[in-house]
Each structure stands twice: as structure tokens, then as C-alpha cells.
mmCIF file of C-alpha atoms and ligand atoms in Angstrom:
data_model
loop_
_atom_site.group_PDB
_atom_site.id
_atom_site.type_symbol
_atom_site.label_atom_id
_atom_site.label_comp_id
_atom_site.label_asym_id
_atom_site.label_seq_id
_atom_site.Cartn_x
_atom_site.Cartn_y
_atom_site.Cartn_z
ATOM 1 C CA MET A 1 49.146 -95.028 -82.185
ATOM 2 C CA THR A 2 47.239 -91.737 -82.494
ATOM 3 C CA PRO A 3 43.977 -92.413 -84.332
ATOM 4 C CA ARG A 4 43.564 -90.511 -87.573
ATOM 5 C CA PRO A 5 40.638 -88.050 -87.669
ATOM 6 C CA ARG A 6 38.546 -87.372 -90.780
ATOM 7 C CA PRO A 7 40.949 -85.633 -93.208
ATOM 8 C CA ASP A 8 38.632 -82.619 -93.543
ATOM 9 C CA ILE A 9 38.571 -82.212 -89.742
ATOM 10 C CA ALA A 10 42.349 -82.591 -89.556
ATOM 11 C CA SER A 11 42.806 -79.791 -92.076
ATOM 12 C CA MET A 12 40.252 -77.344 -90.625
ATOM 13 C CA ALA A 13 41.171 -74.617 -88.147
ATOM 14 C CA GLY A 14 38.218 -74.615 -85.746
ATOM 15 C CA TYR A 15 36.492 -71.582 -84.247
ATOM 16 C CA THR A 16 38.499 -68.881 -82.462
ATOM 17 C CA PRO A 17 36.353 -67.469 -79.655
ATOM 18 C CA GLY A 18 36.899 -63.924 -78.360
ATOM 19 C CA GLU A 19 39.427 -63.756 -75.582
ATOM 20 C CA GLN A 20 38.098 -64.589 -72.083
ATOM 21 C CA PRO A 21 40.305 -63.099 -69.352
ATOM 22 C CA ALA A 22 41.123 -65.248 -66.316
ATOM 23 C CA ALA A 23 38.505 -65.129 -63.547
ATOM 24 C CA GLY A 24 39.157 -62.303 -61.103
ATOM 25 C CA LEU A 25 41.248 -60.259 -63.542
ATOM 26 C CA ARG A 26 39.853 -56.720 -63.767
ATOM 27 C CA VAL A 27 39.553 -55.703 -67.394
ATOM 28 C CA VAL A 28 37.200 -53.550 -69.421
ATOM 29 C CA LYS A 29 35.756 -56.275 -71.578
ATOM 30 C CA LEU A 30 34.311 -54.909 -74.816
ATOM 31 C CA ASN A 31 35.310 -57.793 -77.102
ATOM 32 C CA THR A 32 32.534 -60.409 -77.165
ATOM 33 C CA ASN A 33 29.307 -58.378 -77.307
ATOM 34 C CA GLU A 34 28.122 -59.452 -73.889
ATOM 35 C CA ASN A 35 25.396 -57.422 -72.169
ATOM 36 C CA PRO A 36 27.092 -55.023 -69.729
ATOM 37 C CA PHE A 37 24.179 -55.388 -67.278
ATOM 38 C CA PRO A 38 23.482 -58.388 -65.034
ATOM 39 C CA PRO A 39 20.582 -60.728 -65.815
ATOM 40 C CA SER A 40 17.111 -60.139 -64.350
ATOM 41 C CA PRO A 41 16.980 -60.599 -60.553
ATOM 42 C CA ARG A 42 14.176 -63.084 -61.284
ATOM 43 C CA ALA A 43 16.579 -65.237 -63.336
ATOM 44 C CA VAL A 44 19.144 -65.087 -60.520
ATOM 45 C CA ALA A 45 16.469 -66.111 -57.988
ATOM 46 C CA ALA A 46 15.391 -69.022 -60.205
ATOM 47 C CA ILE A 47 18.919 -70.460 -60.017
ATOM 48 C CA ARG A 48 19.311 -69.758 -56.274
ATOM 49 C CA ASP A 49 15.959 -71.327 -55.428
ATOM 50 C CA TYR A 50 16.404 -74.379 -57.642
ATOM 51 C CA ASP A 51 15.880 -77.578 -55.635
ATOM 52 C CA PRO A 52 19.264 -79.340 -55.744
ATOM 53 C CA ASP A 53 17.561 -82.704 -55.363
ATOM 54 C CA SER A 54 15.943 -82.207 -58.768
ATOM 55 C CA LEU A 55 19.403 -82.174 -60.349
ATOM 56 C CA ARG A 56 19.449 -85.967 -59.930
ATOM 57 C CA ARG A 57 16.901 -86.095 -62.700
ATOM 58 C CA TYR A 58 17.316 -85.393 -66.397
ATOM 59 C CA PRO A 59 15.911 -82.056 -67.528
ATOM 60 C CA ASP A 60 12.857 -81.831 -69.762
ATOM 61 C CA PRO A 61 14.279 -82.960 -73.154
ATOM 62 C CA THR A 62 12.288 -80.305 -75.022
ATOM 63 C CA ALA A 63 12.398 -77.541 -72.356
ATOM 64 C CA ASP A 64 8.642 -76.985 -72.679
ATOM 65 C CA GLN A 65 8.383 -74.492 -69.815
ATOM 66 C CA PHE A 66 10.917 -72.303 -71.618
ATOM 67 C CA ARG A 67 9.290 -72.870 -75.025
ATOM 68 C CA ASP A 68 5.970 -71.671 -73.610
ATOM 69 C CA ALA A 69 7.559 -68.483 -72.244
ATOM 70 C CA VAL A 70 9.258 -67.860 -75.622
ATOM 71 C CA ALA A 71 6.009 -68.535 -77.529
ATOM 72 C CA LYS A 72 4.194 -66.040 -75.301
ATOM 73 C CA ARG A 73 6.850 -63.373 -75.844
ATOM 74 C CA HIS A 74 6.552 -63.673 -79.631
ATOM 75 C CA GLY A 75 2.823 -64.388 -79.925
ATOM 76 C CA LEU A 76 3.413 -67.905 -81.306
ATOM 77 C CA THR A 77 2.744 -71.448 -80.092
ATOM 78 C CA ARG A 78 5.035 -73.963 -78.363
ATOM 79 C CA GLY A 79 5.143 -75.869 -81.660
ATOM 80 C CA HIS A 80 6.948 -72.927 -83.284
ATOM 81 C CA VAL A 81 9.841 -73.066 -80.794
ATOM 82 C CA ILE A 82 12.878 -75.292 -80.248
ATOM 83 C CA ALA A 83 15.388 -74.603 -77.471
ATOM 84 C CA GLY A 84 19.148 -74.923 -77.878
ATOM 85 C CA ASN A 85 22.344 -74.876 -75.850
ATOM 86 C CA GLY A 86 22.989 -71.289 -76.940
ATOM 87 C CA SER A 87 22.059 -70.201 -80.438
ATOM 88 C CA ASP A 88 25.302 -71.778 -81.692
ATOM 89 C CA ASP A 89 23.600 -75.109 -80.980
ATOM 90 C CA ILE A 90 20.538 -73.944 -82.939
ATOM 91 C CA LEU A 91 22.718 -72.967 -85.939
ATOM 92 C CA SER A 92 24.395 -76.367 -85.864
ATOM 93 C CA ILE A 93 21.068 -78.244 -85.621
ATOM 94 C CA VAL A 94 19.523 -76.276 -88.516
ATOM 95 C CA LEU A 95 22.589 -76.754 -90.709
ATOM 96 C CA ARG A 96 22.808 -80.496 -90.068
ATOM 97 C CA THR A 97 19.061 -80.930 -90.652
ATOM 98 C CA TYR A 98 18.867 -79.042 -93.952
ATOM 99 C CA VAL A 99 22.321 -79.213 -95.592
ATOM 100 C CA GLY A 100 23.841 -82.630 -96.279
ATOM 101 C CA PRO A 101 27.488 -83.485 -97.026
ATOM 102 C CA GLY A 102 28.499 -82.033 -100.407
ATOM 103 C CA GLU A 103 25.472 -79.688 -100.527
ATOM 104 C CA ILE A 104 25.857 -75.917 -100.540
ATOM 105 C CA ILE A 105 25.230 -73.413 -97.772
ATOM 106 C CA ALA A 106 25.483 -69.708 -98.628
ATOM 107 C CA TRP A 107 25.873 -66.490 -96.650
ATOM 108 C CA PRO A 108 26.828 -62.867 -97.224
ATOM 109 C CA ASN A 109 30.400 -62.173 -96.146
ATOM 110 C CA PRO A 110 31.789 -60.915 -93.761
ATOM 111 C CA THR A 111 29.556 -62.377 -91.095
ATOM 112 C CA TYR A 112 29.645 -64.546 -87.972
ATOM 113 C CA SER A 113 32.823 -66.610 -88.207
ATOM 114 C CA LEU A 114 31.220 -69.732 -86.735
ATOM 115 C CA TYR A 115 29.178 -70.429 -89.894
ATOM 116 C CA PRO A 116 32.130 -71.798 -91.933
ATOM 117 C CA VAL A 117 33.239 -73.967 -89.021
ATOM 118 C CA LEU A 118 29.797 -75.547 -88.667
ATOM 119 C CA ALA A 119 29.596 -76.027 -92.435
ATOM 120 C CA GLU A 120 32.999 -77.723 -92.571
ATOM 121 C CA ILE A 121 32.080 -80.097 -89.735
ATOM 122 C CA ALA A 122 28.885 -81.028 -91.596
ATOM 123 C CA GLY A 123 30.870 -81.625 -94.820
ATOM 124 C CA ALA A 124 28.868 -78.916 -96.597
ATOM 125 C CA LYS A 125 30.211 -76.749 -99.429
ATOM 126 C CA ILE A 126 30.462 -73.049 -98.670
ATOM 127 C CA ALA A 127 29.308 -70.237 -100.956
ATOM 128 C CA SER A 128 30.318 -66.970 -99.378
ATOM 129 C CA VAL A 129 29.013 -63.925 -101.282
ATOM 130 C CA PRO A 130 30.283 -60.387 -100.540
ATOM 131 C CA TRP A 131 27.727 -57.943 -99.119
ATOM 132 C CA GLU A 132 26.694 -55.332 -101.691
ATOM 133 C CA THR A 133 27.929 -51.761 -101.171
ATOM 134 C CA GLY A 134 26.469 -50.291 -97.999
ATOM 135 C CA TRP A 135 26.034 -53.768 -96.442
ATOM 136 C CA ARG A 136 22.994 -54.514 -98.608
ATOM 137 C CA LEU A 137 21.900 -58.140 -98.935
ATOM 138 C CA PRO A 138 23.222 -59.695 -102.193
ATOM 139 C CA ALA A 139 19.953 -61.628 -102.582
ATOM 140 C CA GLN A 140 20.212 -62.588 -106.261
ATOM 141 C CA ALA A 141 23.832 -63.719 -105.943
ATOM 142 C CA LEU A 142 22.964 -65.814 -102.886
ATOM 143 C CA ILE A 143 20.061 -67.479 -104.713
ATOM 144 C CA ALA A 144 22.286 -68.122 -107.758
ATOM 145 C CA THR A 145 24.661 -70.265 -105.650
ATOM 146 C CA GLY A 146 22.119 -73.102 -105.751
ATOM 147 C CA ALA A 147 22.404 -73.451 -101.973
ATOM 148 C CA LYS A 148 20.126 -75.610 -99.832
ATOM 149 C CA ALA A 149 20.198 -72.935 -97.135
ATOM 150 C CA ILE A 150 21.120 -69.271 -96.743
ATOM 151 C CA PHE A 151 22.264 -68.070 -93.315
ATOM 152 C CA PHE A 152 22.651 -64.435 -92.383
ATOM 153 C CA ALA A 153 22.906 -62.468 -89.159
ATOM 154 C CA ASN A 154 20.439 -59.590 -88.718
ATOM 155 C CA PRO A 155 21.712 -57.281 -87.309
ATOM 156 C CA ASN A 156 24.907 -58.539 -88.936
ATOM 157 C CA ALA A 157 28.128 -59.212 -87.060
ATOM 158 C CA PRO A 158 30.557 -57.495 -87.161
ATOM 159 C CA SER A 159 28.896 -54.584 -89.036
ATOM 160 C CA GLY A 160 25.778 -54.105 -86.869
ATOM 161 C CA THR A 161 23.808 -53.362 -90.044
ATOM 162 C CA LEU A 162 20.199 -54.409 -90.577
ATOM 163 C CA VAL A 163 18.481 -55.909 -93.637
ATOM 164 C CA PRO A 164 14.876 -54.612 -93.802
ATOM 165 C CA ASN A 165 12.064 -57.160 -93.537
ATOM 166 C CA GLY A 166 10.858 -56.368 -97.075
ATOM 167 C CA GLU A 167 14.170 -57.624 -98.491
ATOM 168 C CA ILE A 168 14.089 -60.759 -96.324
ATOM 169 C CA GLU A 169 10.573 -61.518 -97.520
ATOM 170 C CA THR A 170 11.551 -61.080 -101.186
ATOM 171 C CA LEU A 171 14.529 -63.401 -100.676
ATOM 172 C CA ALA A 172 12.447 -66.034 -98.890
ATOM 173 C CA ARG A 173 9.772 -65.994 -101.607
ATOM 174 C CA GLN A 174 12.300 -66.395 -104.436
ATOM 175 C CA PHE A 175 14.593 -68.921 -102.759
ATOM 176 C CA PRO A 176 13.504 -72.563 -102.741
ATOM 177 C CA GLY A 177 15.675 -73.542 -99.740
ATOM 178 C CA LEU A 178 15.756 -72.568 -96.086
ATOM 179 C CA VAL A 179 16.511 -68.997 -94.958
ATOM 180 C CA LEU A 180 17.979 -68.727 -91.476
ATOM 181 C CA VAL A 181 17.855 -65.242 -89.973
ATOM 182 C CA ASP A 182 20.293 -65.178 -87.046
ATOM 183 C CA GLU A 183 18.747 -62.624 -84.699
ATOM 184 C CA ALA A 184 21.300 -62.911 -81.884
ATOM 185 C CA TYR A 185 21.353 -59.086 -81.640
ATOM 186 C CA ALA A 186 17.749 -58.261 -82.598
ATOM 187 C CA ASP A 187 16.782 -57.199 -79.067
ATOM 188 C CA PHE A 188 19.050 -54.163 -79.461
ATOM 189 C CA ALA A 189 17.545 -53.344 -82.864
ATOM 190 C CA GLY A 190 13.950 -53.345 -81.709
ATOM 191 C CA ILE A 191 12.961 -54.717 -85.146
ATOM 192 C CA ASP A 192 12.737 -58.411 -86.040
ATOM 193 C CA ALA A 193 11.521 -60.783 -88.721
ATOM 194 C CA VAL A 194 9.143 -62.795 -86.516
ATOM 195 C CA GLY A 195 6.122 -61.424 -88.413
ATOM 196 C CA LEU A 196 7.441 -63.070 -91.610
ATOM 197 C CA LEU A 197 6.992 -66.584 -90.211
ATOM 198 C CA ALA A 198 3.266 -66.442 -90.999
ATOM 199 C CA SER A 199 3.818 -65.809 -94.720
ATOM 200 C CA CYS A 200 7.237 -67.436 -95.342
ATOM 201 C CA PRO A 201 7.231 -71.154 -94.458
ATOM 202 C CA ASN A 202 10.962 -71.486 -95.278
ATOM 203 C CA VAL A 203 12.178 -68.908 -92.720
ATOM 204 C CA VAL A 204 13.833 -69.921 -89.448
ATOM 205 C CA ILE A 205 14.793 -67.299 -86.866
ATOM 206 C CA SER A 206 17.476 -68.024 -84.282
ATOM 207 C CA ARG A 207 17.624 -66.109 -81.011
ATOM 208 C CA THR A 208 19.706 -66.178 -77.867
ATOM 209 C CA LEU A 209 19.444 -65.319 -74.185
ATOM 210 C CA SER A 210 23.176 -64.530 -74.260
ATOM 211 C CA LYS A 211 23.059 -60.935 -75.471
ATOM 212 C CA GLY A 212 19.686 -59.324 -74.769
ATOM 213 C CA TYR A 213 19.200 -61.095 -71.439
ATOM 214 C CA GLY A 214 22.764 -61.014 -70.106
ATOM 215 C CA LEU A 215 22.976 -64.806 -69.875
ATOM 216 C CA CYS A 216 25.937 -65.862 -72.057
ATOM 217 C CA GLY A 217 27.089 -68.113 -69.226
ATOM 218 C CA ILE A 218 24.022 -70.326 -69.035
ATOM 219 C CA ARG A 219 24.008 -71.204 -72.770
ATOM 220 C CA LEU A 220 20.417 -70.895 -73.903
ATOM 221 C CA GLY A 221 19.016 -69.989 -77.292
ATOM 222 C CA TYR A 222 16.047 -70.904 -79.445
ATOM 223 C CA ALA A 223 14.691 -71.040 -82.964
ATOM 224 C CA LEU A 224 11.298 -69.861 -84.178
ATOM 225 C CA ALA A 225 9.921 -71.605 -87.263
ATOM 226 C CA ALA A 226 6.876 -73.309 -88.725
ATOM 227 C CA PRO A 227 5.987 -76.393 -86.639
ATOM 228 C CA ALA A 228 6.808 -78.640 -89.637
ATOM 229 C CA ILE A 229 10.422 -77.379 -89.463
ATOM 230 C CA VAL A 230 10.601 -77.574 -85.658
ATOM 231 C CA ASP A 231 9.516 -81.252 -85.849
ATOM 232 C CA GLN A 232 12.532 -82.043 -88.056
ATOM 233 C CA LEU A 233 14.973 -80.050 -85.907
ATOM 234 C CA MET A 234 13.792 -81.944 -82.805
ATOM 235 C CA LYS A 235 15.103 -85.189 -84.321
ATOM 236 C CA VAL A 236 18.608 -83.789 -84.776
ATOM 237 C CA LYS A 237 19.211 -82.016 -81.446
ATOM 238 C CA ASP A 238 21.030 -83.782 -78.599
ATOM 239 C CA SER A 239 18.550 -85.548 -76.325
ATOM 240 C CA TYR A 240 18.981 -83.193 -73.348
ATOM 241 C CA ASN A 241 20.531 -80.191 -75.029
ATOM 242 C CA CYS A 242 19.471 -77.627 -72.400
ATOM 243 C CA ASN A 243 20.278 -78.060 -68.733
ATOM 244 C CA ALA A 244 17.750 -77.684 -65.921
ATOM 245 C CA LEU A 245 19.269 -74.522 -64.422
ATOM 246 C CA ALA A 246 19.382 -72.833 -67.826
ATOM 247 C CA ILE A 247 15.733 -73.697 -68.461
ATOM 248 C CA ALA A 248 14.698 -72.267 -65.066
ATOM 249 C CA ALA A 249 16.765 -69.079 -65.355
ATOM 250 C CA GLY A 250 15.973 -68.518 -69.030
ATOM 251 C CA THR A 251 12.241 -68.868 -68.449
ATOM 252 C CA ALA A 252 12.357 -66.310 -65.627
ATOM 253 C CA ALA A 253 14.465 -63.947 -67.752
ATOM 254 C CA ILE A 254 12.113 -64.068 -70.744
ATOM 255 C CA GLU A 255 9.137 -63.493 -68.460
ATOM 256 C CA ASP A 256 10.770 -60.368 -66.970
ATOM 257 C CA HIS A 257 10.453 -58.434 -70.204
ATOM 258 C CA ALA A 258 10.386 -55.024 -68.511
ATOM 259 C CA TYR A 259 13.838 -55.569 -66.980
ATOM 260 C CA ALA A 260 15.389 -56.753 -70.252
ATOM 261 C CA GLU A 261 13.840 -53.860 -72.185
ATOM 262 C CA GLN A 262 15.407 -51.411 -69.745
ATOM 263 C CA THR A 263 18.905 -52.847 -70.433
ATOM 264 C CA TRP A 264 18.292 -52.645 -74.222
ATOM 265 C CA GLN A 265 17.347 -48.982 -73.908
ATOM 266 C CA ALA A 266 20.456 -48.250 -71.862
ATOM 267 C CA VAL A 267 22.660 -50.007 -74.436
ATOM 268 C CA ARG A 268 21.024 -48.058 -77.283
ATOM 269 C CA SER A 269 21.609 -44.727 -75.612
ATOM 270 C CA GLU A 270 25.273 -45.552 -74.826
ATOM 271 C CA ARG A 271 25.653 -46.800 -78.413
ATOM 272 C CA ALA A 272 24.586 -43.382 -79.714
ATOM 273 C CA ARG A 273 26.966 -41.614 -77.328
ATOM 274 C CA VAL A 274 30.021 -43.786 -78.156
ATOM 275 C CA ASN A 275 29.225 -43.523 -81.872
ATOM 276 C CA ALA A 276 29.187 -39.703 -81.680
ATOM 277 C CA GLU A 277 32.365 -39.598 -79.565
ATOM 278 C CA LEU A 278 34.238 -41.872 -81.985
ATOM 279 C CA GLU A 279 33.139 -39.779 -84.972
ATOM 280 C CA ARG A 280 34.317 -36.649 -83.184
ATOM 281 C CA ARG A 281 37.732 -38.358 -82.937
ATOM 282 C CA GLY A 282 37.896 -39.061 -86.682
ATOM 283 C CA PHE A 283 36.655 -42.676 -86.731
ATOM 284 C CA ALA A 284 34.158 -43.617 -89.458
ATOM 285 C CA VAL A 285 31.399 -45.549 -87.691
ATOM 286 C CA ILE A 286 28.797 -47.708 -89.397
ATOM 287 C CA PRO A 287 25.355 -46.969 -87.878
ATOM 288 C CA SER A 288 24.692 -50.022 -85.702
ATOM 289 C CA HIS A 289 21.482 -51.774 -84.668
ATOM 290 C CA ALA A 290 23.352 -54.152 -82.338
ATOM 291 C CA ASN A 291 25.254 -53.801 -79.055
ATOM 292 C CA PHE A 292 28.573 -53.116 -80.776
ATOM 293 C CA LEU A 293 30.091 -50.685 -83.265
ATOM 294 C CA LEU A 294 32.394 -51.336 -86.215
ATOM 295 C CA ALA A 295 34.645 -48.324 -86.578
ATOM 296 C CA THR A 296 37.270 -47.563 -89.233
ATOM 297 C CA VAL A 297 40.292 -45.980 -87.558
ATOM 298 C CA PRO A 298 41.242 -42.389 -88.505
ATOM 299 C CA ALA A 299 43.806 -41.819 -91.282
ATOM 300 C CA GLY A 300 47.329 -42.245 -89.935
ATOM 301 C CA GLN A 301 46.214 -44.735 -87.257
ATOM 302 C CA ASP A 302 46.699 -48.495 -87.367
ATOM 303 C CA ALA A 303 43.818 -50.676 -86.108
ATOM 304 C CA ARG A 304 46.013 -53.497 -84.845
ATOM 305 C CA THR A 305 48.282 -51.088 -82.942
ATOM 306 C CA LEU A 306 45.288 -49.436 -81.271
ATOM 307 C CA TYR A 307 43.841 -52.845 -80.377
ATOM 308 C CA GLN A 308 47.140 -53.923 -78.820
ATOM 309 C CA GLY A 309 47.634 -50.598 -77.043
ATOM 310 C CA LEU A 310 44.177 -50.830 -75.482
ATOM 311 C CA LYS A 311 44.864 -54.417 -74.454
ATOM 312 C CA GLN A 312 47.986 -53.317 -72.597
ATOM 313 C CA ARG A 313 45.746 -50.859 -70.716
ATOM 314 C CA GLY A 314 43.349 -53.670 -69.749
ATOM 315 C CA ILE A 315 40.723 -52.756 -72.355
ATOM 316 C CA LEU A 316 39.714 -55.622 -74.626
ATOM 317 C CA ILE A 317 38.062 -54.992 -77.997
ATOM 318 C CA ARG A 318 38.127 -57.041 -81.223
ATOM 319 C CA PHE A 319 40.442 -56.738 -84.218
ATOM 320 C CA PHE A 320 39.898 -58.974 -87.259
ATOM 321 C CA ASP A 321 42.931 -59.529 -89.446
ATOM 322 C CA LYS A 322 40.729 -60.209 -92.491
ATOM 323 C CA PRO A 323 40.195 -58.552 -95.880
ATOM 324 C CA GLY A 324 37.916 -55.538 -95.521
ATOM 325 C CA LEU A 325 38.178 -55.513 -91.733
ATOM 326 C CA SER A 326 41.855 -54.924 -90.954
ATOM 327 C CA ASP A 327 41.438 -51.110 -90.754
ATOM 328 C CA LYS A 328 38.523 -51.463 -88.336
ATOM 329 C CA LEU A 329 37.865 -52.153 -84.677
ATOM 330 C CA ARG A 330 34.783 -53.838 -83.274
ATOM 331 C CA ILE A 331 33.809 -52.382 -79.947
ATOM 332 C CA SER A 332 31.064 -53.842 -77.745
ATOM 333 C CA ILE A 333 28.941 -51.268 -75.922
ATOM 334 C CA GLY A 334 29.636 -51.407 -72.199
ATOM 335 C CA ARG A 335 28.343 -49.515 -69.159
ATOM 336 C CA SER A 336 29.046 -45.782 -69.372
ATOM 337 C CA ASP A 337 32.131 -46.039 -67.110
ATOM 338 C CA GLU A 338 33.549 -48.785 -69.349
ATOM 339 C CA ASN A 339 32.855 -46.751 -72.479
ATOM 340 C CA ASP A 340 34.536 -43.749 -70.861
ATOM 341 C CA ALA A 341 37.591 -45.948 -70.167
ATOM 342 C CA LEU A 342 37.665 -46.959 -73.822
ATOM 343 C CA LEU A 343 37.457 -43.345 -75.029
ATOM 344 C CA SER A 344 40.221 -42.186 -72.677
ATOM 345 C CA GLY A 345 42.317 -45.206 -73.654
ATOM 346 C CA LEU A 346 42.022 -44.207 -77.318
ATOM 347 C CA ALA A 347 42.891 -40.614 -76.466
ATOM 348 C CA ALA A 348 45.987 -41.806 -74.570
ATOM 349 C CA LEU A 349 47.036 -43.726 -77.687
ATOM 350 C CA GLY A 350 46.745 -40.602 -79.810
ATOM 351 C CA ALA A 351 43.393 -41.513 -81.383
ATOM 352 C CA GLY A 352 41.189 -38.804 -80.000
HETATM 353 N N1 PMP B 401 25.043 -65.394 -83.813
HETATM 354 C C1 PMP B 401 25.864 -64.356 -83.836
HETATM 355 C C2 PMP B 401 25.827 -63.442 -85.015
HETATM 356 C C3 PMP B 401 26.768 -64.146 -82.788
HETATM 357 O O1 PMP B 401 27.626 -63.116 -82.823
HETATM 358 C C4 PMP B 401 26.772 -65.027 -81.691
HETATM 359 C C5 PMP B 401 27.696 -64.812 -80.519
HETATM 360 N N2 PMP B 401 29.033 -65.024 -80.732
HETATM 361 C C6 PMP B 401 25.891 -66.117 -81.725
HETATM 362 C C7 PMP B 401 25.026 -66.256 -82.788
HETATM 363 C C8 PMP B 401 25.897 -67.193 -80.699
HETATM 364 O O2 PMP B 401 25.534 -66.838 -79.434
HETATM 365 P P1 PMP B 401 25.147 -67.899 -78.350
HETATM 366 O O3 PMP B 401 25.633 -69.252 -78.784
HETATM 367 O O4 PMP B 401 25.780 -67.423 -77.109
HETATM 368 O O5 PMP B 401 23.650 -67.879 -78.300
#
């Protein structure tokens, strides 16, 4: 007999990741906000030079070598850092530590579509509050939900918009629960909320090596928070949540700041170019601080049809069949040749 799962798990849908084409298939992949540039040569060398014999042993359960490199980058201490198997792992750990079954978690909507999945798994109640006009943080409405925690992505996905630090600080001071600022894309913004940790003891910042460091494949992320919070999160994480190769490569990548910074600059300059080109073609583009653009298709065009047409040409972008998003396309910023392919693909489909 098939065992019966928890009824709430049976009825939930689960997370739908962006499409990953089969290995070896040549596509222009602008659908999952990956960094178009390879990781630092120092990160690659760290994997190549890793002593295979050491793989017999368990990795450091708290990834201290990596935590020290992260602490140095942000001017904090090891005690302010916890490492995770991607920042998805961090989000899950924070949620399970601070929001119990039946308690409320709130976020501004639309945002990263993993949050509701994690909340459902934890048995938490969801309060999803629409962004105010112009993608402004609905702080008072979020506080009024009575949530134990507020999560929001900054820059936000899929809009790429940024909430200024002053507004985050006001929220954190007024809200009695935990405020998680998901900074998966902050490297491309060049602005972050790390400075608020000193004055706001209820703020947790999550970060990833996936986007800014071109290391989606190794699964490494981290949270920055007051040591009192990190101590609690440490109890909830899996015992060996980061593997040895990820720790070695991630440490080398963080330490090679100059290389990473160069890729962020290149992404920013391509972002400005693609934004201008799309506007010239009649798209309405929201100014983005991330490595992707959310663009409303020109009048007379259908977003889903353009998405499908590009797909047939081997160009993958993202279309969300959701209220408020179904007239828009989310386009990750690629290398300039990939962005050129996107722009000519749109032109061939009559959008440009
Ligand atoms: N936060 C946001 C807003 C994201 O878009 C993503 C990537 N899908 C993540 C977190 C998670 O990234 P990762 O688990 O690769 O660190």
C-alpha cells in the first residue's frame, strides 16, 4: 500500500524551477538569472587541486574557512555568519527556526516563488501583501499581519527593484519579529543592508554564491546576522549542509573579490544596454538593480507568444502566468552576444 503523506503536503504543488536544458544542448539561457561569466579561476583551481583522499572525511560541519572569508568580505566576525547549501537552504533554516506551525510569515507579493513552498512545508500561515505602487515596501500592512517573520528579496525578484536601507531600518525598528532581507542579487546592485546589522538586532541577510560569483552549481549561500541569531540557526541546519568542494571553491571565489567585481560591472553595463534597446522597441522596462529585467511587452504583443517564439529559436527567458505578471517577460542579462541573440529573436518575432 502507498503510504499516505501529510495531507498538507499531498495538496501542495511544490516549487517549479526554471527550465534546465539537457547537457550539451546549445541554447541562449536567459531564464534563471545565472551569471553569464565563469567563476573565478581561483575557485576552479580550488576544485581541481582538492585532495581526493580528503573526500573520505566529512566536511567541516560549520564551514569555518568559508565563514571567515565571508566575515572578512563584510567586515564582520565568524559568529555573524552561517553557511548554507545555497541560499534556499538558508531561507528554509531561518523559516523553520523562527516561524512555527500555525504561525504567520509575511512578504510583499509578487516575490520569489520559493517562499510559499517553504512556508507550506513548515506548516506556517502565509500573509502575502501586494507591493505598493511603484514597488514600494508595504511596511505598515506587513507589520499589521501579526507575522513572526517578514521575508523580502532586495533587489526583488522578478521586478529587480530595490527598497532603500532607510525603509528597511524603519520596518525593522517597528516590527517585533524577524526581518529577512534576501540579498541574492545584491552584488549587482552595489548597495546592501549589511550596515543595518549593527543597529537592528532582528535583521537577517541571506546571500548566495550562485549569482554574483557564478557558482549556482556548487550550491553555497550564507546568512549574516547577530551572533545570537546565528547560534539558533546552527541548531536547525543539517549537520553537514555544505560539501567540502563547495567550501573550498566558495572560499576562493569570495577571496577573489576583484574578479567578481569585474563580472558585476560587465553585467551592469549590459543591463543598461538591453534596457535601452528594449525601450526603443516599445517595451516598458522597470529600472533593475539585479542581473535581470522585467519588461512589459509592447501594445499588440502577447508575452506568452513571445516567450514561446523565443524558445523555439533556442532562447530561454521566463514567463509567469500570474496576476500582474502575465503581460511581462523576465529576461536574465547574458553576455553581449547572448543579449544580441535575444534582441534579434524579438525583432524576428515582430517585437522590435
Ligand atoms: N533568493 C532569490 C530571490 C532567488 O531568486 C534565488 C534563486 N532562484 C535564491 C534566493 C536562491 O538561490 P540559491 O539557492 O542558488 O542561493
